[in-house]
Coordinates of C-alpha atoms in Angstrom, one line a residue:
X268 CA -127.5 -98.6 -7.5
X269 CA -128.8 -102.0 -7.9
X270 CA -131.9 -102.6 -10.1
X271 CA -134.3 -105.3 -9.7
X272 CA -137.1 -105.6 -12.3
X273 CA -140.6 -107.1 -12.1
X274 CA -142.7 -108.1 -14.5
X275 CA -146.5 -107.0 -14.5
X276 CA -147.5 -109.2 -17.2
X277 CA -146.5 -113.0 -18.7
X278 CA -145.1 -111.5 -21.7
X279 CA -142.5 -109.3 -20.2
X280 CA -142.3 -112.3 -17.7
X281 CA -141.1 -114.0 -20.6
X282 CA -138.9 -112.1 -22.1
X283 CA -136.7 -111.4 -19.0
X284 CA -136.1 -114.8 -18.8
X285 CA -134.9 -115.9 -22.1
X286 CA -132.8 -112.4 -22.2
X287 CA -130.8 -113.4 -19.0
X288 CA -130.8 -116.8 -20.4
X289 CA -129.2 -115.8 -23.7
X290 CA -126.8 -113.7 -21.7
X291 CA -125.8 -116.7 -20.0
X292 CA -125.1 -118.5 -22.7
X293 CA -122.8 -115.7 -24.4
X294 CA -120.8 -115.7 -21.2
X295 CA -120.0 -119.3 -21.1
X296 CA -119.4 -119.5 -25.1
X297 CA -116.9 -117.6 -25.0
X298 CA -115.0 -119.7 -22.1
X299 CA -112.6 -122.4 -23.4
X300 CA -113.4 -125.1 -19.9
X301 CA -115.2 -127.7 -21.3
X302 CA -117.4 -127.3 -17.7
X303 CA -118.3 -123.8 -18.9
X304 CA -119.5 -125.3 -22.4
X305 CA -122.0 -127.8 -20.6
X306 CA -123.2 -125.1 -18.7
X307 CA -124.0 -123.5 -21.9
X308 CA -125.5 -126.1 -23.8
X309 CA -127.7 -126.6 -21.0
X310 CA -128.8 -123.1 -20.5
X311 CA -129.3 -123.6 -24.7
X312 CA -132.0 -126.5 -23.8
X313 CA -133.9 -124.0 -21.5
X314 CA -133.8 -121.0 -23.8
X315 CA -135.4 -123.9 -26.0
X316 CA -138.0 -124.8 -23.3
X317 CA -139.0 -121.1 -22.6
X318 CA -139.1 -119.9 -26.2
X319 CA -141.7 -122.8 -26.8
X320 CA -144.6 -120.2 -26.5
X321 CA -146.3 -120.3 -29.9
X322 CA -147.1 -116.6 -30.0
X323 CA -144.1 -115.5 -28.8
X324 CA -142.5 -114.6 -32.5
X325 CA -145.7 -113.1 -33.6
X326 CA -145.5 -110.8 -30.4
X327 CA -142.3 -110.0 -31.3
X328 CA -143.0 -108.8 -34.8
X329 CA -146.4 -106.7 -33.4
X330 CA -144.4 -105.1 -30.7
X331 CA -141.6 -104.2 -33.0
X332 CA -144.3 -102.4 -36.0
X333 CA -145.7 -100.9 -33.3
X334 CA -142.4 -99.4 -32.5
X335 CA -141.4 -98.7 -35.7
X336 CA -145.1 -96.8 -36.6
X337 CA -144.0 -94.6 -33.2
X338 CA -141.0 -93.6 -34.5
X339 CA -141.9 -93.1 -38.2
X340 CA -144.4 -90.2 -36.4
X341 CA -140.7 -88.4 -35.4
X342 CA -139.8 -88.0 -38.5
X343 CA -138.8 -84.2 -39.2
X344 CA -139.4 -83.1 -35.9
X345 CA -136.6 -80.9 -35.2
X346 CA -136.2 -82.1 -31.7
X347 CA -135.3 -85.5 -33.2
X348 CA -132.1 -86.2 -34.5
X349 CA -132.8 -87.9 -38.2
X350 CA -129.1 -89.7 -37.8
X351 CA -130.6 -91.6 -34.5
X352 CA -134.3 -91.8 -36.0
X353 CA -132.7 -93.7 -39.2
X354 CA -130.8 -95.8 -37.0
X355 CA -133.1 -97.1 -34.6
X356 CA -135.8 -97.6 -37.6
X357 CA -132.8 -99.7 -39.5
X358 CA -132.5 -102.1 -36.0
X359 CA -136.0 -102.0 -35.6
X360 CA -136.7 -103.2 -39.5
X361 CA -133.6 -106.2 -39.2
X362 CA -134.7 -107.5 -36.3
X363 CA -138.7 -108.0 -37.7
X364 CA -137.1 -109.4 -40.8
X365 CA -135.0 -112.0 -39.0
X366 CA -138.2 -113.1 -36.8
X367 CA -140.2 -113.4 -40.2
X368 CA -137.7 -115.2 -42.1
X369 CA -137.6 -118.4 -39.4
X370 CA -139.6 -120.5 -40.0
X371 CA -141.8 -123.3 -38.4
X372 CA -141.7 -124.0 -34.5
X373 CA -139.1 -121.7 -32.3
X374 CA -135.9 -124.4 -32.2
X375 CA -137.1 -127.3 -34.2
X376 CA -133.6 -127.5 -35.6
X377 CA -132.9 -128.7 -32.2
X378 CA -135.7 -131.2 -31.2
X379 CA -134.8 -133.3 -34.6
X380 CA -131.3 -133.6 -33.2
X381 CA -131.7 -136.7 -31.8
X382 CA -127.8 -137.0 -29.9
X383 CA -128.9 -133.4 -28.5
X384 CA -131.9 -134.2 -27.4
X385 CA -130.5 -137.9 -25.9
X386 CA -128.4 -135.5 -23.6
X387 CA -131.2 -133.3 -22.8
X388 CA -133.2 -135.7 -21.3
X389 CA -130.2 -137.4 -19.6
X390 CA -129.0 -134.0 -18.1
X391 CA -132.6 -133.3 -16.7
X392 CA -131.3 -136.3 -14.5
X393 CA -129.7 -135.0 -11.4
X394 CA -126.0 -136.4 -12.7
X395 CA -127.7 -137.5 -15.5
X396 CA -125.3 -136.5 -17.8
X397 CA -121.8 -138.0 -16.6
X398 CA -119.7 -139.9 -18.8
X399 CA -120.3 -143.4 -18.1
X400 CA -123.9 -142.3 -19.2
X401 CA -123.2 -140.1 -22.3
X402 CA -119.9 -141.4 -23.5
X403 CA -120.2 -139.8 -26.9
X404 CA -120.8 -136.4 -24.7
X405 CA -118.1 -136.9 -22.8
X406 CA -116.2 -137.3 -26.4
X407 CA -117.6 -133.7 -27.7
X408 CA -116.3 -132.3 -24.7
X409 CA -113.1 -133.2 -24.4
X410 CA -112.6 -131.9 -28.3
X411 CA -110.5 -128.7 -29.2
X412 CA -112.6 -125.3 -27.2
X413 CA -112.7 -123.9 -31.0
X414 CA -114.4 -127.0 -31.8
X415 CA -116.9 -126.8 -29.6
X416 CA -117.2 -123.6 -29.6
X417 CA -118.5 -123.7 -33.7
X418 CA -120.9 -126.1 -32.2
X419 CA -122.0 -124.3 -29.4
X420 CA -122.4 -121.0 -31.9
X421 CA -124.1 -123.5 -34.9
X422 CA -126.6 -124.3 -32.5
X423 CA -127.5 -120.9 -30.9
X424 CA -127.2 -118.9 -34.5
X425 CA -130.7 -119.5 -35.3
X426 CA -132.5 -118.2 -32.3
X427 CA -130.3 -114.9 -32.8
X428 CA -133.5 -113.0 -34.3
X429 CA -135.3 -114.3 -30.9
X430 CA -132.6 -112.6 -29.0
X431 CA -132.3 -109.5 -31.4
X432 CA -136.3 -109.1 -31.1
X433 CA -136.4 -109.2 -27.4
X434 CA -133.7 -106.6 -26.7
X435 CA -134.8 -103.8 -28.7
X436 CA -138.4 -104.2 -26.9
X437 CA -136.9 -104.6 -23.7
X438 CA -134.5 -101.3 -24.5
X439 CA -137.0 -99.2 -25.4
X440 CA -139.6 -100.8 -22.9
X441 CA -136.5 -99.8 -19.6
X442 CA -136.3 -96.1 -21.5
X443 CA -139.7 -95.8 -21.6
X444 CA -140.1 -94.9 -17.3
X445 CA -138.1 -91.9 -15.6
X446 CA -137.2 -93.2 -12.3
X447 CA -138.4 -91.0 -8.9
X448 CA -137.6 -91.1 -5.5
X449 CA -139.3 -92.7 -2.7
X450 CA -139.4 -93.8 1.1
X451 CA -140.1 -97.0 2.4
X452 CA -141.3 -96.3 6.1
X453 CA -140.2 -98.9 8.6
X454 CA -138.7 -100.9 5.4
X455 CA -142.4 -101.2 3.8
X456 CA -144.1 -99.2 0.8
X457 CA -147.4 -99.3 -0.7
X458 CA -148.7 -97.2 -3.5
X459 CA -152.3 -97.8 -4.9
X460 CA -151.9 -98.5 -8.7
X461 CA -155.6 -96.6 -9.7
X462 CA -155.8 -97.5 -12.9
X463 CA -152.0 -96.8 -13.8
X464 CA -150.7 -98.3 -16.7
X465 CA -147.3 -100.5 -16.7
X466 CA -145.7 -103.4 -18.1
X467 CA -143.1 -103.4 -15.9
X468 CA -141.1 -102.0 -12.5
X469 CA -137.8 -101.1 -11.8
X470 CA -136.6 -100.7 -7.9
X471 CA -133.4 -99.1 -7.6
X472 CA -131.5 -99.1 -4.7
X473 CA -128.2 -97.9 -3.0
X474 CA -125.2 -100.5 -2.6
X475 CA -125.0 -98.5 1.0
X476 CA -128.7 -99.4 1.9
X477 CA -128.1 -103.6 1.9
X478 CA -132.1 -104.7 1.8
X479 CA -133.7 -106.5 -1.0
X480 CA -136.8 -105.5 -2.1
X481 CA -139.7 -108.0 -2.2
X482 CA -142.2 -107.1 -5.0
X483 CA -145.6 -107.8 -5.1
X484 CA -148.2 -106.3 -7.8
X485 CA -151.9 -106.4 -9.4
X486 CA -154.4 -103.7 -11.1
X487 CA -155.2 -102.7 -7.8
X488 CA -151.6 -102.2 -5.9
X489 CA -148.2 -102.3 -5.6
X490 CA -146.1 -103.6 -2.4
X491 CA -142.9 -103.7 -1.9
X492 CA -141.0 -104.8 1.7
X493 CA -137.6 -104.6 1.7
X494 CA -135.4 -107.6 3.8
X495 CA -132.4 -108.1 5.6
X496 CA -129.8 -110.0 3.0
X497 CA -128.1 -111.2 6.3
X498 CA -131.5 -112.9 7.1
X499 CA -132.3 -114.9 4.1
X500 CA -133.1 -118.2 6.1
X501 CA -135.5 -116.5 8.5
X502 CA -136.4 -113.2 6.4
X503 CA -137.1 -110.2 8.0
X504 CA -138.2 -106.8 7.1
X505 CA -135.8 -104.0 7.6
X506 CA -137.3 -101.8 10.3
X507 CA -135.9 -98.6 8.9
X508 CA -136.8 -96.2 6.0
X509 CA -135.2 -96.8 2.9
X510 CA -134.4 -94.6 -0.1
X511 CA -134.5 -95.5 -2.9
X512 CA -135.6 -95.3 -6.8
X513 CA -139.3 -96.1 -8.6
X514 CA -139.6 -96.8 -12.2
X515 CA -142.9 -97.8 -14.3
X516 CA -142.3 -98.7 -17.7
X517 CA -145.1 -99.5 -20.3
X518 CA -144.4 -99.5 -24.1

């Protein structure tokens, strides 16, 4: 099955992002091509760019008491195993103390780095960033991979609680749903939300079935048409039903 995910709210919006972003980045750290390193720094200037929300760290600590008060309400329920209760608590409670303990404005660190910001700006350049422009860039990465690697890592350590925070809400907000099945007549599907409360949905569908689902979703509705992949210049809706897998998840 492949699962596609959309947001029903700018919060959730903004947390997908920065989780695939931070994903991203831990793939191409732990590459030793100094092309694989750029691409990381650079994903590292738009994890900066997207974390900029001012209220994104306080919504991170709410969300996460909010989570922990919902477990602490399992405690000795005999349907609950206290082993994983404890343990989920113990994540829960490191990752609000990490968020409280940074302080000031989400990747300051970075801003006052004034060579990393000097390539930023160069690399928002479309080739912005080649040697003749950045020589002392072009020196960092043509150092020893372990060397730039400690960089790379120096640099992304203290946004860690950020990424810690986000995917223990995101985890518990994908468990929260039980996915059911549906039909998409003539490649096309429609459900009227009335008054249903989500934060986010999952389509899932079958590696056999080869459409992509366009999502579309308010208060009122939800749409979803699902296109040819072979069609992507001139889309077109796949005039067939479709199986496949429905998912609401609200925390």
């Amino acid at each position: 099955m492949i699962s596609y995910e959309y947001p029903l709210n700018e919060r959730i919006r903004t947390l997908l992002r920065l989780e695939d972003l931070f994903r991203k980045v831990g793939h191409f750290n732990r590459s030793e091509a100094p092309q694989d390193h750029h691409v990381s720094l650079l994903t590292l200037f738009e994890i900066l760019e997207v974390a900029s929300r001012a209220d994104l760290k306080v919504d991170l600590v709410q969300e996460l008491e909010r989570q922990r008060q919902t477990l602490m309400s399992y405690r000795n329920n005999p349907a609950i195993s206290e082993e994983a209760l404890a343990g989920a608590l113990y994540e829960i409670e490191q990752a609000s103390t990490g968020l409280l303990a940074m302080a000031g404005k989400i990747g300051q660190y970075l801003r006052e780095n004034e060579w990393l910001m000097s390539i930023r700006s160069r690399a928002a350049i479309p080739g912005g960033a080649c040697q003749f422009d950045l020589p002392s860039y072009h020196f960092w990465l043509n150092r020893d991979a372990d060397a730039r690697r400690r960089d790379l890592e120096g640099w992304v350590r203290p946004m860690t609680p950020i990424r810690d925070g986000l995917e223990i809400v995101l985890r518990l907000l994908r468990g929260s749903g039980r996915p059911e099945g549906q039909r998409a007549r003539c490649g096309t599907y429609q459900l009227t939300m009335a008054g249903r409360a989500a934060q986010m949905v999952r389509v899932s569908v079958p590696h056999s079935e080869a459409v992509v689902p366009e999502i579309s979703a308010n208060k009122y509705a939800l749409n979803i048409r699902f296109m040819l992949p072979e069609t992507i210049a001139r889309p077109r809706v796949a005039e067939r039903d479709v199986q496949f897998e429905l998912t609401f998840c609200s925390l």
